[in-house]
DNA sequence: CCCTCATTTCCGATGATTGGAAAACTCACT
DNA sequence: AGTGAGTTTTCCAATCATCGGAAATGAGGG
């Protein structure tokens, strides 16, 4: 008599995602048994689920019987407004900043209690930088995180602290009070500085990108060597570039012929908002 | 007594994907009932599945109760070797071609019986072009499709024809014989020309990108005005750029410190292959 | 306030899902 | 070719998560 479903009241979807998540940043290829081991699912169940995922092209099987993440994921992701949508629209501005500052330049949005990095342009000679495209870092530790948090209620900051901010250096914010001060300051001045929070030699700088309804959608930032006075020219460049992205986002929402149009009748919602949004757009980014 | 599961022997995963697929290229935002209608699932089932998808951040709920595709999809897609992996690696070469040719430049891989476009760079003054990033066009109708097919058995070509090639113009290949001739020619000369197959005024040109094991992984192409002789300088540029991408791909596979490294012990498989792969790499693309 | 339409909760019937056991297959090494 | 350790696939009976109709609840417009 087989022992059945003892301690597993989990949804199908959660299990499928456990399997997909087995492919982390350092692991592009896995065999069936490796997937089973990493996901903690029984072999048989893994076997069936992997089969279904291959059927749907979420996974692909290679000639040597190992698996990799499939194209179907990309096809879906390409339609994600907050990720590909934003990334494509922001690209020219990220490049502009990168050309001027010639250091790591990155674009990130909020995902859970982390910043999810959508874009990262680097120079080989730039200072160290822990992030990768598609990677995550706690909202509490990153300059982009702080501008994202500057738009959110205090309770959310508390949750971020609660969730645990990895202590990269002895300067990484760890308490609610520390984080609150940094975030409030970011809101007041309209940008954030993260001096040695992730690496002693690195200073993060970031400015907010606003959605059409005036809320903070994303952050645009650079990583420069730490120490010395803050270069306000970089701050101004970031703010201007971020405003340019905001404007392009708005154009993409309201103009169905925009090269990166985000279609679907969202007009009312995006325009009849409490906050006027026009104030955020004053630079042509095309 | 409720009528139960009559004609629905479908897997959970297939239903979830039906829901995600309801968000097509022209539809970034949908309400619950719109999702139910588009996916053809009963309201109640849709409600539960959408709830689970939101829970897992595959969908996101907006303040006006509509839904959009979620960041989780992006995070997974960012680790897809054949999509993001290739796209990021190929980017500089695509840009190089675009700068020289100053027409639509695109990068595509095989997905089912279609080309899936990973990248597309355009000029506002360039000729018409039907493709979008993340979009699909039958392998049989596209220049990139023909170079992808040039590496595949005849039986697969037959399946492509079987699957139905949309008749964009009266030149769009429709029969197995037509397609076979085009694809064989592409294999012989190492590039493909699609004269008016998708639009009367457009000529597609493409060259193959090879994986480390010598098989065709992707195609790099341009869309130029149709008519007149084929510009062999463009053909050579495409072939050279495509070879550069091939080389970078190989570097990403074997060097874990490559900026776009594709990690995971694939050495044996990729190197101990029947075909020698060195012949494909003769240009430094960095 | 009322009415309409959209969303959510409820719940009994049921079949898709589960996972142990065993068979089948791979591949490295003789 | 033969052996054997490891991996992958098939099989199948028990069962619990899923299904969807019905009804309650909520939202928004007039």
Coordinates of C-alpha atoms (C1' of nucleotides) in Angstrom, one line a residue:
Chain A
X1 CA 0.0 0.0 0.0
X2 CA 1.7 3.2 -1.1
X3 CA 2.1 6.0 1.3
X4 CA 0.1 8.9 -0.2
X5 CA 0.3 12.7 -0.1
X6 CA 1.2 13.0 3.5
X7 CA 2.6 16.5 4.1
X8 CA 2.2 18.1 0.7
X9 CA -0.8 20.4 0.5
X10 CA 0.9 22.4 -2.2
X11 CA -0.7 23.7 -5.5
X12 CA 0.4 22.3 -8.8
X13 CA 1.7 25.7 -9.9
X14 CA 3.9 26.0 -6.9
X15 CA 5.5 22.6 -7.7
X16 CA 6.0 23.6 -11.3
X17 CA 7.7 26.8 -10.3
X18 CA 9.9 24.9 -7.8
X19 CA 11.2 23.0 -10.8
X20 CA 11.8 26.1 -12.9
X21 CA 13.5 27.8 -9.9
X22 CA 15.9 24.9 -9.7
X23 CA 17.6 26.7 -12.7
X24 CA 19.2 29.5 -10.8
X25 CA 21.7 32.1 -12.0
X26 CA 24.6 29.7 -11.8
X27 CA 22.9 26.7 -13.3
X28 CA 21.7 26.8 -16.9
X29 CA 21.5 23.0 -17.4
X30 CA 20.2 20.2 -15.2
X31 CA 19.4 16.5 -15.5
X32 CA 16.1 15.1 -14.3
X33 CA 17.6 13.7 -11.1
X34 CA 19.4 17.0 -10.4
X35 CA 16.0 18.8 -10.8
X36 CA 14.4 16.2 -8.5
X37 CA 17.1 16.7 -5.9
X38 CA 17.1 20.5 -6.0
X39 CA 13.3 20.8 -6.0
X40 CA 12.9 18.3 -3.2
X41 CA 10.2 16.5 -5.2
X42 CA 10.0 12.7 -5.6
X43 CA 11.5 11.5 -8.8
X44 CA 8.2 10.2 -10.2
X45 CA 6.4 13.5 -9.7
X46 CA 9.4 15.4 -11.1
X47 CA 9.4 13.2 -14.1
X48 CA 5.7 13.9 -14.9
X49 CA 5.9 17.6 -14.3
X50 CA 9.1 18.0 -16.3
X51 CA 7.4 16.1 -19.1
X52 CA 4.4 18.5 -19.0
X53 CA 6.7 21.5 -18.9
X54 CA 8.6 20.3 -22.0
X55 CA 5.3 19.7 -23.7
X56 CA 4.5 23.3 -23.2
X57 CA 8.0 24.5 -24.1
X58 CA 8.7 26.0 -20.7
X59 CA 11.6 23.6 -20.5
X60 CA 13.7 22.2 -23.4
X61 CA 15.4 18.9 -23.5
X62 CA 18.9 18.8 -25.0
X63 CA 20.4 15.8 -26.9
X64 CA 22.4 14.7 -23.8
X65 CA 19.0 14.4 -21.9
X66 CA 19.7 17.5 -19.7
X67 CA 17.1 20.3 -19.6
X68 CA 17.3 24.1 -19.9
X69 CA 14.6 26.8 -19.5
X70 CA 12.5 27.1 -22.6
X71 CA 11.6 29.8 -25.1
X72 CA 8.0 29.9 -24.0
X73 CA 9.1 31.8 -20.9
X74 CA 10.8 34.4 -23.0
X75 CA 7.8 34.7 -25.2
X76 CA 5.6 35.5 -22.2
X77 CA 8.2 37.7 -20.6
X78 CA 8.4 39.8 -23.7
X79 CA 4.9 41.0 -23.0
X80 CA 5.5 41.9 -19.4
X81 CA 4.9 45.7 -19.1
X82 CA 6.9 46.1 -15.9
X83 CA 9.9 44.1 -17.2
X84 CA 10.5 44.0 -21.0
X85 CA 8.1 46.9 -21.6
X86 CA 10.0 49.2 -19.2
X87 CA 13.4 47.8 -20.2
X88 CA 13.0 48.4 -23.9
X89 CA 11.7 51.9 -23.3
X90 CA 14.4 52.8 -20.9
X91 CA 17.3 51.4 -22.9
X92 CA 18.4 54.6 -24.7
X93 CA 18.4 56.5 -21.4
X94 CA 20.4 53.8 -19.6
X95 CA 22.9 53.9 -22.4
X96 CA 23.1 57.7 -22.3
X97 CA 23.9 57.6 -18.6
X98 CA 26.4 54.8 -19.1
X99 CA 28.1 56.8 -21.8
X100 CA 28.4 59.9 -19.6
X101 CA 29.3 58.2 -16.3
X102 CA 31.3 55.3 -17.7
X103 CA 30.5 53.1 -14.6
X104 CA 28.0 50.4 -13.9
X105 CA 24.5 51.6 -14.9
X106 CA 21.4 49.7 -13.9
X107 CA 17.7 49.7 -14.0
X108 CA 15.6 48.0 -11.4
X109 CA 12.0 47.5 -10.2
X110 CA 10.4 46.2 -7.1
X111 CA 9.8 42.4 -6.9
X112 CA 8.7 41.2 -3.5
X113 CA 11.1 42.6 -0.9
X114 CA 13.9 42.9 -3.5
X115 CA 15.0 45.0 -6.3
X116 CA 14.9 43.0 -9.5
X117 CA 17.5 44.2 -12.0
X118 CA 16.1 44.7 -15.5
X119 CA 19.2 46.1 -17.1
X120 CA 22.9 46.4 -16.3
X121 CA 25.5 48.0 -18.4
X122 CA 29.1 47.8 -17.3
X123 CA 32.6 48.7 -18.1
X124 CA 35.4 46.2 -17.5
X125 CA 37.3 48.9 -15.6
X126 CA 34.4 49.9 -13.3
X127 CA 34.3 49.2 -9.6
X128 CA 32.9 45.9 -8.3
X129 CA 29.2 45.3 -8.5
X130 CA 27.2 42.3 -7.2
X131 CA 24.2 42.6 -9.4
X132 CA 23.2 40.6 -12.5
X133 CA 20.4 41.0 -15.0
X134 CA 17.4 39.1 -13.6
X135 CA 19.0 39.1 -10.2
X136 CA 17.8 40.4 -6.9
X137 CA 19.0 42.4 -4.0
X138 CA 17.1 43.4 -0.9
X139 CA 15.2 46.7 -1.3
X140 CA 16.9 47.8 1.9
X141 CA 20.4 47.5 0.8
X142 CA 20.4 49.1 -2.6
X143 CA 20.2 52.7 -3.8
X144 CA 17.6 51.8 -6.4
X145 CA 15.7 50.0 -3.6
X146 CA 15.6 53.2 -1.5
X147 CA 14.0 55.3 -4.3
X148 CA 11.5 52.5 -4.8
X149 CA 10.7 52.4 -1.1
X150 CA 10.3 56.2 -1.0
X151 CA 6.9 55.8 -2.6
X152 CA 5.7 53.1 -0.2
X153 CA 4.1 53.2 3.3
X154 CA 6.2 52.8 6.4
X155 CA 4.6 49.4 7.1
X156 CA 6.2 48.1 3.9
X157 CA 9.6 49.3 5.0
X158 CA 9.0 47.4 8.3
X159 CA 8.2 44.3 6.3
X160 CA 11.4 44.7 4.3
X161 CA 13.4 44.9 7.5
X162 CA 11.5 42.0 8.9
X163 CA 12.3 39.9 5.8
X164 CA 15.9 40.3 6.7
X165 CA 18.5 42.5 4.9
X166 CA 21.6 40.6 4.1
X167 CA 24.6 42.2 5.8
X168 CA 27.0 42.8 2.9
X169 CA 29.1 45.3 4.9
X170 CA 29.0 46.8 8.3
X171 CA 27.3 49.8 6.7
X172 CA 24.4 47.8 5.2
X173 CA 21.2 49.2 6.9
X174 CA 19.8 46.7 9.3
X175 CA 17.2 48.5 11.4
X176 CA 13.9 50.1 10.6
X177 CA 15.2 53.4 11.9
X178 CA 18.2 53.4 9.6
X179 CA 16.1 52.4 6.6
X180 CA 13.4 55.0 7.3
X181 CA 15.9 57.8 7.5
X182 CA 17.5 56.9 4.2
X183 CA 14.2 56.4 2.5
X184 CA 12.7 59.7 3.8
X185 CA 15.8 61.5 2.7
X186 CA 15.5 59.9 -0.8
X187 CA 11.9 61.1 -1.0
X188 CA 12.8 64.7 0.1
X189 CA 15.8 65.2 -2.2
X190 CA 14.5 63.0 -5.1
X191 CA 17.5 60.7 -5.3
X192 CA 19.4 58.2 -3.1
X193 CA 23.0 57.5 -2.2
X194 CA 24.1 54.1 -0.9
X195 CA 27.6 54.6 0.4
X196 CA 29.3 51.2 0.9
X197 CA 26.0 49.4 1.7
X198 CA 26.8 46.4 -0.6
X199 CA 30.6 46.7 -1.0
X200 CA 33.0 49.0 0.9
X201 CA 34.5 50.3 -2.4
X202 CA 31.1 51.1 -4.1
X203 CA 28.7 54.0 -3.9
X204 CA 25.3 53.4 -5.4
X205 CA 23.3 56.4 -6.7
X206 CA 19.8 56.3 -8.0
X207 CA 16.8 58.4 -9.2
X208 CA 13.1 57.4 -9.5
X209 CA 11.2 56.7 -12.7
X210 CA 7.6 57.6 -12.4
X211 CA 4.6 55.9 -13.9
X212 CA 1.8 57.8 -15.6
X213 CA -0.1 58.0 -12.4
X214 CA 2.8 59.6 -10.5
X215 CA 3.9 56.6 -8.5
X216 CA 7.5 55.3 -8.5
X217 CA 7.7 52.5 -11.1
X218 CA 11.4 51.9 -11.2
X219 CA 14.8 53.2 -10.3
X220 CA 17.7 54.2 -12.5
X221 CA 21.1 54.1 -10.9
X222 CA 24.9 53.9 -11.2
X223 CA 27.6 52.4 -9.1
X224 CA 30.7 54.5 -8.7
X225 CA 33.8 54.3 -6.4
X226 CA 33.0 55.3 -2.8
X227 CA 34.6 58.1 -0.9
X228 CA 34.9 61.8 -1.5
X229 CA 32.0 64.3 -2.1
X230 CA 29.0 63.3 -4.1
X231 CA 29.2 64.4 -7.7
X232 CA 26.0 66.4 -8.2
X233 CA 26.5 66.4 -12.0
X234 CA 25.8 62.6 -11.9
X235 CA 22.8 63.2 -9.6
X236 CA 21.4 65.7 -12.1
X237 CA 22.1 63.4 -15.0
X238 CA 20.3 60.5 -13.3
X239 CA 17.3 62.6 -12.5
X240 CA 17.1 64.0 -16.0
X241 CA 17.4 60.6 -17.6
X242 CA 14.9 59.0 -15.2
X243 CA 12.4 61.8 -16.1
X244 CA 13.0 61.1 -19.8
X245 CA 12.1 57.4 -19.2
X246 CA 9.0 58.5 -17.3
X247 CA 7.9 60.5 -20.3
X248 CA 8.6 57.7 -22.7
X249 CA 6.6 55.3 -20.5
X250 CA 3.7 57.7 -20.6
X251 CA 3.9 58.0 -24.4
X252 CA 3.9 54.2 -24.7
X253 CA 0.8 54.0 -22.7
X254 CA -1.3 56.6 -24.5
X255 CA 0.0 56.2 -28.0
X256 CA -0.8 52.9 -29.6
X257 CA 1.6 53.7 -32.4
X258 CA 4.5 54.2 -30.1
X259 CA 7.3 51.7 -31.0
X260 CA 7.0 50.2 -27.5
X261 CA 3.3 50.7 -27.1
X262 CA 1.7 49.1 -24.0
X263 CA -1.7 48.5 -25.4
X264 CA -5.0 47.9 -23.6
X265 CA -7.6 50.4 -22.7
X266 CA -5.8 51.7 -19.6
X267 CA -6.4 55.4 -20.4
X268 CA -8.9 56.2 -17.7
X269 CA -7.0 54.6 -14.9
X270 CA -3.7 56.1 -15.8
X271 CA -4.9 59.5 -16.5
X272 CA -7.8 60.1 -14.0
X273 CA -5.4 59.6 -11.1
X274 CA -5.2 61.6 -7.9
X275 CA -1.8 63.0 -8.6
X276 CA -1.2 65.0 -11.7
X277 CA 1.5 63.3 -13.7
X278 CA 2.5 66.1 -16.0
X279 CA 5.0 67.5 -13.6
X280 CA 7.2 64.5 -14.1
X281 CA 7.7 64.9 -17.8
X282 CA 9.8 67.7 -19.0
X283 CA 12.4 66.1 -21.2
X284 CA 12.1 64.5 -24.6
X285 CA 13.9 61.2 -24.5
X286 CA 13.6 60.2 -28.2
Chain B
X1 CA -25.9 17.8 -8.7
X2 CA -23.2 19.8 -10.5
X3 CA -22.1 18.6 -13.9
X4 CA -18.5 17.6 -13.5
X5 CA -15.4 17.6 -15.7
X6 CA -17.1 16.4 -18.8
X7 CA -14.9 17.0 -21.8
X8 CA -11.8 18.5 -20.1
X9 CA -8.9 16.0 -19.8
X10 CA -6.4 18.9 -19.8
X11 CA -3.4 19.3 -17.5
X12 CA -3.3 22.1 -14.9
X13 CA -0.3 23.6 -16.6
X14 CA -2.0 23.8 -20.0
X15 CA -4.9 25.8 -18.3
X16 CA -2.5 28.1 -16.5
X17 CA -0.8 28.8 -19.8
X18 CA -4.1 29.4 -21.6
X19 CA -4.6 32.2 -19.0
X20 CA -1.2 33.7 -19.6
X21 CA -1.6 33.4 -23.3
X22 CA -4.7 35.5 -23.1
X23 CA -2.3 38.4 -22.8
X24 CA -1.3 38.7 -26.4
X25 CA 0.9 41.3 -28.1
X26 CA -2.0 43.7 -28.3
X27 CA -3.3 43.2 -24.8
X28 CA -1.2 44.2 -21.8
X29 CA -4.1 44.4 -19.3
X30 CA -7.2 42.3 -18.8
X31 CA -9.9 41.9 -16.1
X32 CA -10.9 38.6 -14.6
X33 CA -13.9 38.2 -16.9
X34 CA -12.0 39.1 -20.0
X35 CA -9.4 36.5 -19.1
X36 CA -12.2 33.9 -18.5
X37 CA -13.7 34.8 -21.9
X38 CA -10.5 34.7 -23.8
X39 CA -9.2 31.5 -22.3
X40 CA -12.6 29.8 -22.6
X41 CA -12.4 28.6 -19.0
X42 CA -15.3 28.8 -16.5
X43 CA -15.3 31.9 -14.3
X44 CA -14.8 29.9 -11.1
X45 CA -11.8 28.0 -12.5
X46 CA -10.3 31.2 -13.9
X47 CA -10.8 32.9 -10.6
X48 CA -8.9 30.2 -8.7
X49 CA -6.1 29.9 -11.2
X50 CA -5.6 33.6 -11.5
X51 CA -5.4 33.8 -7.8
X52 CA -2.7 31.2 -7.7
X53 CA -0.8 32.9 -10.5
X54 CA -0.9 36.2 -8.6
X55 CA 0.3 34.4 -5.5
X56 CA 3.3 33.2 -7.5
X57 CA 3.8 36.7 -9.1
X58 CA 3.3 35.3 -12.6
X59 CA 0.4 37.8 -12.8
X60 CA 0.1 41.1 -11.0
X61 CA -3.1 42.8 -10.0
X62 CA -3.4 46.5 -10.6
X63 CA -5.4 49.0 -8.4
X64 CA -8.3 49.0 -10.8
X65 CA -8.5 45.2 -10.4
X66 CA -7.2 44.4 -13.9
X67 CA -4.2 42.1 -14.3
X68 CA -0.9 42.2 -16.2
X69 CA 1.8 39.6 -16.7
X70 CA 4.1 39.6 -13.7
X71 CA 7.8 40.0 -13.0
X72 CA 8.3 36.4 -12.2
X73 CA 8.1 35.5 -15.8
X74 CA 10.9 38.0 -16.6
X75 CA 13.0 36.6 -13.8
X76 CA 12.8 33.1 -15.2
X77 CA 13.2 34.3 -18.8
X78 CA 16.4 36.1 -17.8
X79 CA 18.0 32.7 -17.3
X80 CA 16.9 31.2 -20.6
X81 CA 20.0 30.4 -22.6
X82 CA 18.4 30.3 -26.0
X83 CA 16.5 33.6 -25.4
X84 CA 18.0 36.1 -23.0
X85 CA 21.4 34.4 -23.1
X86 CA 21.7 34.6 -26.8
X87 CA 20.1 38.0 -27.1
X88 CA 22.5 39.7 -24.7
X89 CA 25.5 38.1 -26.3
X90 CA 24.4 39.0 -29.8
X91 CA 23.4 42.6 -29.0
X92 CA 26.6 44.3 -30.0
X93 CA 26.7 42.4 -33.3
X94 CA 23.1 43.2 -34.1
X95 CA 23.8 46.8 -33.4
X96 CA 26.9 46.7 -35.6
X97 CA 24.8 45.4 -38.5
X98 CA 22.1 47.9 -37.9
X99 CA 24.6 50.8 -37.9
X100 CA 26.0 49.6 -41.3
X101 CA 22.8 48.7 -43.1
X102 CA 20.5 51.2 -41.5
X103 CA 17.4 49.0 -42.0
X104 CA 15.5 46.6 -39.8
X105 CA 17.9 44.2 -38.2
X106 CA 16.6 41.2 -36.3
X107 CA 17.7 38.1 -34.4
X108 CA 15.5 35.0 -34.3
X109 CA 15.5 31.4 -33.1
X110 CA 13.3 28.4 -33.8
X111 CA 10.2 28.0 -31.6
X112 CA 7.8 25.3 -32.7
X113 CA 7.2 25.8 -36.4
X114 CA 7.9 29.5 -36.1
X115 CA 10.8 31.9 -35.9
X116 CA 10.6 33.7 -32.5
X117 CA 12.2 37.1 -32.7
X118 CA 14.6 37.9 -29.9
X119 CA 15.7 41.3 -31.0
X120 CA 14.6 43.8 -33.6
X121 CA 16.3 47.2 -34.2
X122 CA 14.6 49.6 -36.6
X123 CA 14.8 52.9 -38.2
X124 CA 11.7 55.0 -38.7
X125 CA 12.5 55.4 -42.4
X126 CA 13.1 51.7 -43.1
X127 CA 10.8 49.6 -45.1
X128 CA 7.7 47.9 -43.6
X129 CA 8.3 45.0 -41.3
X130 CA 5.7 42.8 -39.7
X131 CA 7.8 41.4 -36.8
X132 CA 7.9 42.4 -33.1
X133 CA 10.1 41.3 -30.3
X134 CA 8.7 38.2 -28.8
X135 CA 6.5 37.7 -31.9
X136 CA 6.4 34.8 -34.3
X137 CA 6.4 34.1 -38.0
X138 CA 6.3 30.7 -39.7
X139 CA 9.7 29.3 -40.4
X140 CA 8.7 28.8 -44.0
X141 CA 8.0 32.5 -44.7
X142 CA 11.1 34.2 -43.2
X143 CA 14.7 34.5 -44.3
X144 CA 15.8 33.7 -40.8
X145 CA 13.5 30.8 -40.8
X146 CA 15.2 29.4 -43.9
X147 CA 18.7 29.4 -42.3
X148 CA 17.2 27.8 -39.2
X149 CA 15.6 25.1 -41.4
X150 CA 18.9 24.5 -43.3
X151 CA 20.2 22.5 -40.4
X152 CA 17.1 20.3 -40.0
X153 CA 15.9 17.1 -41.6
X154 CA 13.5 17.2 -44.6
X155 CA 10.8 15.6 -42.4
X156 CA 10.8 18.8 -40.3
X157 CA 10.3 21.0 -43.4
X158 CA 7.3 18.8 -44.3
X159 CA 5.9 19.4 -40.8
X160 CA 6.3 23.1 -41.3
X161 CA 4.5 23.1 -44.6
X162 CA 1.9 20.8 -42.9
X163 CA 1.4 23.3 -40.1
X164 CA 0.3 25.8 -42.7
X165 CA 2.4 28.8 -43.8
X166 CA 0.3 31.9 -43.9
X167 CA 0.1 33.4 -47.3
X168 CA 1.3 36.9 -46.8
X169 CA 1.9 37.6 -50.5
X170 CA 1.6 35.5 -53.7
X171 CA 5.3 34.8 -53.3
X172 CA 5.1 33.3 -49.8
X173 CA 6.3 29.6 -50.2
X174 CA 3.4 27.3 -49.8
X175 CA 4.6 23.9 -51.0
X176 CA 7.2 21.4 -49.8
X177 CA 9.0 21.6 -53.1
X178 CA 9.3 25.4 -53.0
X179 CA 10.5 25.4 -49.4
X180 CA 13.0 22.6 -49.9
X181 CA 14.6 24.4 -52.8
X182 CA 15.0 27.7 -50.8
X183 CA 16.3 25.9 -47.7
X184 CA 18.8 23.7 -49.7
X185 CA 20.1 26.8 -51.4
X186 CA 20.5 28.5 -48.0
X187 CA 22.5 25.6 -46.8
X188 CA 24.7 25.6 -49.9
X189 CA 25.5 29.3 -50.0
X190 CA 25.4 29.9 -46.2
X191 CA 22.8 32.7 -46.3
X192 CA 19.2 33.1 -47.4
X193 CA 17.2 35.7 -49.3
X194 CA 13.4 36.1 -48.9
X195 CA 12.3 38.3 -51.7
X196 CA 8.7 39.6 -51.1
X197 CA 7.7 36.5 -49.1
X198 CA 6.1 38.6 -46.3
X199 CA 5.5 42.0 -47.9
X200 CA 5.9 42.8 -51.6
X201 CA 8.2 45.7 -50.9
X202 CA 10.5 43.9 -48.5
X203 CA 13.5 41.6 -49.0
X204 CA 14.7 39.6 -46.0
X205 CA 18.3 38.5 -45.8
X206 CA 19.8 36.3 -43.1
X207 CA 22.8 34.3 -42.0
X208 CA 23.2 31.5 -39.5
X209 CA 24.5 31.7 -36.0
X210 CA 26.1 28.4 -34.9
X211 CA 26.2 26.8 -31.5
X212 CA 29.4 25.4 -30.0
X213 CA 28.5 22.0 -31.4
X214 CA 28.2 23.3 -34.9
X215 CA 24.4 23.2 -35.3
X216 CA 22.4 26.3 -36.3
X217 CA 21.2 28.0 -33.2
X218 CA 19.8 31.3 -34.5
X219 CA 19.6 33.5 -37.5
X220 CA 20.7 37.1 -37.9
X221 CA 19.0 39.1 -40.6
X222 CA 18.0 42.4 -42.1
X223 CA 14.9 43.6 -44.0
X224 CA 15.7 45.8 -47.0
X225 CA 13.7 47.2 -49.9
X226 CA 12.9 44.5 -52.5
X227 CA 14.0 44.7 -56.1
X228 CA 17.3 45.0 -57.8
X229 CA 20.4 42.9 -57.4
X230 CA 21.3 41.4 -54.0
X231 CA 23.9 43.5 -52.3
X232 CA 26.7 41.1 -51.5
X233 CA 28.3 43.5 -49.1
X234 CA 25.3 43.1 -46.8
X235 CA 25.5 39.3 -47.2
X236 CA 29.2 39.4 -46.1
X237 CA 28.5 41.7 -43.2
X238 CA 25.7 39.4 -42.0
X239 CA 27.9 36.3 -42.3
X240 CA 30.7 38.0 -40.5
X241 CA 28.5 39.4 -37.7
X242 CA 26.8 36.0 -37.3
X243 CA 30.2 34.3 -37.0
X244 CA 31.1 36.8 -34.3
X245 CA 28.1 35.9 -32.3
X246 CA 28.9 32.2 -32.7
X247 CA 32.3 32.9 -31.2
X248 CA 30.9 34.9 -28.3
X249 CA 28.4 32.1 -27.6
X250 CA 31.2 29.6 -27.4
X251 CA 33.2 31.9 -25.1
X252 CA 30.1 32.3 -22.9
X253 CA 29.8 28.5 -22.6
X254 CA 33.4 27.6 -21.8
X255 CA 34.4 30.7 -19.7
X256 CA 32.6 31.0 -16.4
X257 CA 33.9 34.5 -16.1
X258 CA 32.5 35.7 -19.4
X259 CA 30.1 38.6 -18.8
X260 CA 27.3 36.5 -20.3
X261 CA 28.5 33.2 -19.0
X262 CA 26.1 30.3 -19.5
X263 CA 27.1 28.1 -16.6
X264 CA 26.6 24.4 -15.9
X265 CA 28.9 21.6 -16.7
X266 CA 28.1 21.4 -20.4
X267 CA 31.7 21.1 -21.5
X268 CA 31.8 17.5 -22.5
X269 CA 28.6 17.7 -24.5
X270 CA 29.5 20.9 -26.3
X271 CA 33.0 20.1 -27.1
X272 CA 33.0 16.3 -27.8
X273 CA 30.7 16.8 -30.7
X274 CA 30.8 15.0 -34.0
X275 CA 31.4 18.2 -35.9
X276 CA 34.5 20.3 -35.1
X277 CA 33.3 23.7 -34.1
X278 CA 36.5 25.7 -34.6
X279 CA 35.8 26.4 -38.2
X280 CA 32.9 28.6 -37.3
X281 CA 34.9 31.1 -35.2
X282 CA 37.3 33.4 -36.9
X283 CA 36.3 36.9 -35.8
X284 CA 36.7 38.6 -32.5
X285 CA 33.4 40.1 -31.7
X286 CA 34.3 41.9 -28.4
Chain C
dC1 C1' -30.9 54.2 -3.4
dC2 C1' -31.3 50.9 -6.9
dC3 C1' -29.9 48.1 -10.6
dT4 C1' -26.5 45.8 -13.3
dC5 C1' -22.5 43.5 -14.0
dA6 C1' -18.2 41.7 -12.0
dT7 C1' -16.1 39.1 -8.4
dT8 C1' -15.9 35.9 -4.7
dT9 C1' -17.3 32.2 -1.6
dC10 C1' -19.3 27.6 -0.9
dC11 C1' -19.3 22.8 -1.4
dG12 C1' -20.2 17.8 -3.0
dA13 C1' -18.7 14.8 -6.7
dT14 C1' -14.8 13.1 -9.1
dG15 C1' -10.8 12.2 -11.8
dA16 C1' -6.2 14.0 -12.2
dT17 C1' -2.3 13.7 -9.3
dT18 C1' 0.5 11.1 -6.3
dG19 C1' 4.7 8.3 -5.3
dG20 C1' 6.5 3.4 -4.2
dA21 C1' 8.0 -0.4 -6.7
dA22 C1' 9.9 -2.4 -10.5
dA23 C1' 11.2 -2.5 -15.3
dA24 C1' 14.0 -0.3 -18.9
dC25 C1' 17.5 2.2 -20.3
dT26 C1' 22.4 4.6 -20.4
dC27 C1' 26.9 4.8 -20.2
dA28 C1' 31.6 4.0 -18.3
dC29 C1' 34.7 0.5 -17.8
dT30 C1' 36.3 -3.9 -18.8
Chain D
dA1 C1' 30.3 -7.9 -26.0
dG2 C1' 29.6 -8.1 -20.8
dT3 C1' 28.9 -6.1 -16.3
dG4 C1' 27.1 -3.0 -13.1
dA5 C1' 25.9 1.5 -11.0
dG6 C1' 23.2 5.1 -11.8
dT7 C1' 19.4 7.3 -14.2
dT8 C1' 15.1 7.4 -16.4
dT9 C1' 10.6 5.6 -17.5
dT10 C1' 6.4 2.8 -16.9
dC11 C1' 2.7 1.0 -13.9
dC12 C1' -1.1 1.5 -10.9
dA13 C1' -4.3 1.8 -6.7
dA14 C1' -5.4 5.3 -3.2
dT15 C1' -6.8 9.8 -2.5
dC16 C1' -7.1 14.6 -2.2
dA17 C1' -6.9 18.8 -4.8
dT18 C1' -9.6 20.4 -8.6
dC19 C1' -14.0 21.4 -10.8
dG20 C1' -17.8 24.3 -11.7
dG21 C1' -22.9 25.4 -10.7
dA22 C1' -25.2 28.1 -7.6
dA23 C1' -25.7 31.8 -4.7
dA24 C1' -23.8 35.6 -1.9
dT25 C1' -21.2 39.6 -2.1
dG26 C1' -19.2 43.7 -4.0
dA27 C1' -18.4 47.7 -7.3
dG28 C1' -19.8 51.4 -10.0
dG29 C1' -23.1 54.1 -12.7
dG30 C1' -27.1 56.6 -12.8

